[in-house]
Amino acid sequence: MRVVDISDPYNLKEVGYVVPDAAPLSFPISTGQPIVHQANDVDLDYRGIAYVSDRVGGGLWVFKYDKHHPH
């Protein structure tokens, strides 16, 4: 997941990111493929907390952006 500052739409800046490790229940999409995350639902609440779901066994991740420790 990447966090992008869009306050200036003509000058987007990546201000944070996270790449979670594979979970014990993660599985490949098809035989012979590596295990990769398939996070395709992201919701952001009014507090800046992001909820990200992984459809291949990773579960639900919950993140809060901390501008003092962005990565």
Short mmCIF file of N, CA and C in Angstrom, two decimals:
data_model
loop_
_atom_site.label_atom_id
_atom_site.label_comp_id
_atom_site.label_asym_id
_atom_site.label_seq_id
_atom_site.Cartn_x
_atom_site.Cartn_y
_atom_site.Cartn_z
N MET A 1 0.85 -1.15 0.00
CA MET A 1 0.00 0.00 0.00
C MET A 1 0.90 1.23 0.00
N ARG A 2 0.53 2.20 -0.81
CA ARG A 2 1.27 3.45 -0.87
C ARG A 2 0.39 4.58 -0.36
N VAL A 3 1.02 5.53 0.31
CA VAL A 3 0.32 6.73 0.78
C VAL A 3 0.83 7.89 -0.06
N VAL A 4 -0.13 8.57 -0.71
CA VAL A 4 0.23 9.65 -1.63
C VAL A 4 -0.41 10.95 -1.18
N ASP A 5 0.40 11.99 -1.09
CA ASP A 5 -0.10 13.33 -0.78
C ASP A 5 -0.66 13.92 -2.06
N ILE A 6 -1.97 14.16 -2.09
CA ILE A 6 -2.63 14.70 -3.29
C ILE A 6 -3.05 16.15 -3.09
N SER A 7 -2.47 16.82 -2.09
CA SER A 7 -2.86 18.21 -1.84
C SER A 7 -2.58 19.12 -3.03
N ASP A 8 -1.56 18.78 -3.82
CA ASP A 8 -1.28 19.48 -5.08
C ASP A 8 -1.43 18.43 -6.18
N PRO A 9 -2.56 18.40 -6.88
CA PRO A 9 -2.80 17.34 -7.87
C PRO A 9 -1.82 17.36 -9.04
N TYR A 10 -1.05 18.42 -9.20
CA TYR A 10 -0.06 18.49 -10.27
C TYR A 10 1.33 18.11 -9.79
N ASN A 11 1.44 17.80 -8.50
CA ASN A 11 2.73 17.44 -7.92
C ASN A 11 2.50 16.38 -6.83
N LEU A 12 2.11 15.17 -7.24
CA LEU A 12 1.84 14.10 -6.29
C LEU A 12 3.14 13.64 -5.64
N LYS A 13 3.06 13.33 -4.34
CA LYS A 13 4.25 12.88 -3.61
C LYS A 13 3.93 11.65 -2.79
N GLU A 14 4.73 10.59 -2.95
CA GLU A 14 4.60 9.42 -2.09
C GLU A 14 5.18 9.79 -0.73
N VAL A 15 4.37 9.63 0.32
CA VAL A 15 4.82 10.01 1.66
C VAL A 15 4.90 8.82 2.61
N GLY A 16 4.55 7.64 2.13
CA GLY A 16 4.65 6.45 2.95
C GLY A 16 4.27 5.21 2.16
N TYR A 17 4.64 4.05 2.70
CA TYR A 17 4.29 2.79 2.05
C TYR A 17 4.42 1.66 3.05
N VAL A 18 3.82 0.53 2.74
CA VAL A 18 3.99 -0.69 3.53
C VAL A 18 3.83 -1.88 2.60
N VAL A 19 4.68 -2.89 2.80
CA VAL A 19 4.59 -4.16 2.07
C VAL A 19 4.55 -5.27 3.12
N PRO A 20 3.36 -5.76 3.45
CA PRO A 20 3.25 -6.79 4.49
C PRO A 20 3.89 -8.11 4.05
N ASP A 21 4.34 -8.88 5.01
CA ASP A 21 4.83 -10.23 4.73
C ASP A 21 3.66 -11.14 4.39
N ALA A 22 3.94 -12.22 3.70
CA ALA A 22 2.89 -13.21 3.41
C ALA A 22 2.41 -13.80 4.73
N ALA A 23 1.11 -14.04 4.79
CA ALA A 23 0.50 -14.61 6.00
C ALA A 23 0.51 -16.14 5.91
N PRO A 24 0.39 -16.82 7.03
CA PRO A 24 0.37 -18.29 7.00
C PRO A 24 -0.75 -18.87 6.13
N LEU A 25 -1.85 -18.15 5.97
CA LEU A 25 -2.96 -18.65 5.17
C LEU A 25 -2.94 -18.14 3.73
N SER A 26 -1.92 -17.37 3.34
CA SER A 26 -1.82 -16.88 1.96
C SER A 26 -1.61 -18.05 1.01
N PHE A 27 -2.14 -17.94 -0.19
CA PHE A 27 -2.00 -19.01 -1.17
C PHE A 27 -1.85 -18.42 -2.57
N PRO A 28 -1.21 -19.15 -3.50
CA PRO A 28 -1.08 -18.64 -4.87
C PRO A 28 -2.43 -18.65 -5.59
N ILE A 29 -2.60 -17.75 -6.55
CA ILE A 29 -3.83 -17.68 -7.33
C ILE A 29 -4.01 -18.95 -8.16
N SER A 30 -2.94 -19.46 -8.74
CA SER A 30 -3.01 -20.72 -9.49
C SER A 30 -1.72 -21.50 -9.28
N THR A 31 -1.75 -22.76 -9.62
CA THR A 31 -0.61 -23.65 -9.41
C THR A 31 0.64 -23.11 -10.09
N GLY A 32 1.74 -23.11 -9.35
CA GLY A 32 3.02 -22.68 -9.90
C GLY A 32 3.32 -21.20 -9.73
N GLN A 33 2.34 -20.42 -9.32
CA GLN A 33 2.59 -18.99 -9.12
C GLN A 33 3.12 -18.73 -7.71
N PRO A 34 3.90 -17.66 -7.55
CA PRO A 34 4.36 -17.33 -6.20
C PRO A 34 3.20 -16.78 -5.36
N ILE A 35 3.38 -16.80 -4.05
CA ILE A 35 2.40 -16.21 -3.16
C ILE A 35 2.61 -14.70 -3.16
N VAL A 36 1.61 -13.98 -3.56
CA VAL A 36 1.66 -12.51 -3.55
C VAL A 36 0.36 -12.00 -2.94
N HIS A 37 0.41 -10.80 -2.44
CA HIS A 37 -0.79 -10.19 -1.87
C HIS A 37 -1.72 -9.71 -2.97
N GLN A 38 -2.99 -9.80 -2.73
CA GLN A 38 -4.01 -9.32 -3.66
C GLN A 38 -4.93 -8.38 -2.89
N ALA A 39 -4.39 -7.25 -2.49
CA ALA A 39 -5.17 -6.26 -1.73
C ALA A 39 -5.93 -5.39 -2.73
N ASN A 40 -7.24 -5.54 -2.75
CA ASN A 40 -8.00 -4.76 -3.71
C ASN A 40 -9.15 -3.99 -3.08
N ASP A 41 -9.28 -4.01 -1.77
CA ASP A 41 -10.27 -3.19 -1.08
C ASP A 41 -9.56 -2.36 -0.03
N VAL A 42 -9.66 -1.06 -0.13
CA VAL A 42 -9.05 -0.16 0.84
C VAL A 42 -10.11 0.86 1.25
N ASP A 43 -10.32 0.98 2.55
CA ASP A 43 -11.23 1.99 3.08
C ASP A 43 -10.44 2.86 4.05
N LEU A 44 -10.74 4.15 4.03
CA LEU A 44 -10.08 5.11 4.91
C LEU A 44 -11.15 5.79 5.74
N ASP A 45 -10.99 5.79 7.07
CA ASP A 45 -12.00 6.43 7.90
C ASP A 45 -11.61 7.87 8.22
N TYR A 46 -12.46 8.56 8.95
CA TYR A 46 -12.27 9.98 9.23
C TYR A 46 -11.05 10.27 10.10
N ARG A 47 -10.51 9.23 10.77
CA ARG A 47 -9.32 9.41 11.62
C ARG A 47 -8.02 9.18 10.85
N GLY A 48 -8.13 8.78 9.60
CA GLY A 48 -6.94 8.48 8.81
C GLY A 48 -6.48 7.04 8.95
N ILE A 49 -7.34 6.18 9.45
CA ILE A 49 -7.01 4.77 9.58
C ILE A 49 -7.46 4.05 8.31
N ALA A 50 -6.54 3.28 7.73
CA ALA A 50 -6.83 2.55 6.49
C ALA A 50 -7.06 1.08 6.82
N TYR A 51 -8.10 0.52 6.20
CA TYR A 51 -8.44 -0.90 6.34
C TYR A 51 -8.25 -1.53 4.97
N VAL A 52 -7.38 -2.53 4.90
CA VAL A 52 -7.02 -3.16 3.63
C VAL A 52 -7.27 -4.65 3.73
N SER A 53 -8.02 -5.20 2.76
CA SER A 53 -8.28 -6.65 2.79
C SER A 53 -7.48 -7.34 1.68
N ASP A 54 -7.06 -8.56 1.99
CA ASP A 54 -6.29 -9.38 1.04
C ASP A 54 -7.13 -10.59 0.69
N ARG A 55 -7.44 -10.76 -0.58
CA ARG A 55 -8.35 -11.84 -0.98
C ARG A 55 -7.70 -13.20 -1.11
N VAL A 56 -6.38 -13.32 -0.89
CA VAL A 56 -5.74 -14.63 -0.99
C VAL A 56 -5.20 -15.10 0.36
N GLY A 57 -5.96 -14.86 1.42
CA GLY A 57 -5.62 -15.43 2.72
C GLY A 57 -4.88 -14.53 3.67
N GLY A 58 -4.56 -13.32 3.26
CA GLY A 58 -3.81 -12.41 4.14
C GLY A 58 -4.66 -11.79 5.23
N GLY A 59 -5.96 -11.79 5.03
CA GLY A 59 -6.85 -11.25 6.05
C GLY A 59 -7.07 -9.76 5.91
N LEU A 60 -7.18 -9.09 7.05
CA LEU A 60 -7.44 -7.65 7.10
C LEU A 60 -6.27 -6.97 7.78
N TRP A 61 -5.75 -5.94 7.13
CA TRP A 61 -4.69 -5.13 7.71
C TRP A 61 -5.28 -3.79 8.09
N VAL A 62 -4.84 -3.25 9.21
CA VAL A 62 -5.28 -1.94 9.66
C VAL A 62 -4.04 -1.09 9.86
N PHE A 63 -4.01 0.07 9.19
CA PHE A 63 -2.85 0.95 9.23
C PHE A 63 -3.26 2.35 9.64
N LYS A 64 -2.40 3.02 10.37
CA LYS A 64 -2.57 4.44 10.65
C LYS A 64 -1.30 5.14 10.22
N TYR A 65 -1.45 6.14 9.40
CA TYR A 65 -0.29 6.89 8.91
C TYR A 65 0.27 7.76 10.02
N ASP A 66 1.57 7.70 10.22
CA ASP A 66 2.26 8.52 11.21
C ASP A 66 3.27 9.36 10.46
N LYS A 67 3.00 10.66 10.35
CA LYS A 67 3.87 11.52 9.55
C LYS A 67 5.29 11.60 10.10
N HIS A 68 5.50 11.19 11.36
CA HIS A 68 6.83 11.21 11.93
C HIS A 68 7.61 9.94 11.60
N HIS A 69 6.92 8.88 11.24
CA HIS A 69 7.53 7.60 10.85
C HIS A 69 6.77 7.07 9.64
N PRO A 70 6.92 7.70 8.48
CA PRO A 70 6.07 7.37 7.33
C PRO A 70 6.28 6.00 6.73
N HIS A 71 7.42 5.36 6.88
CA HIS A 71 7.61 4.06 6.25
C HIS A 71 7.44 3.02 7.31
#
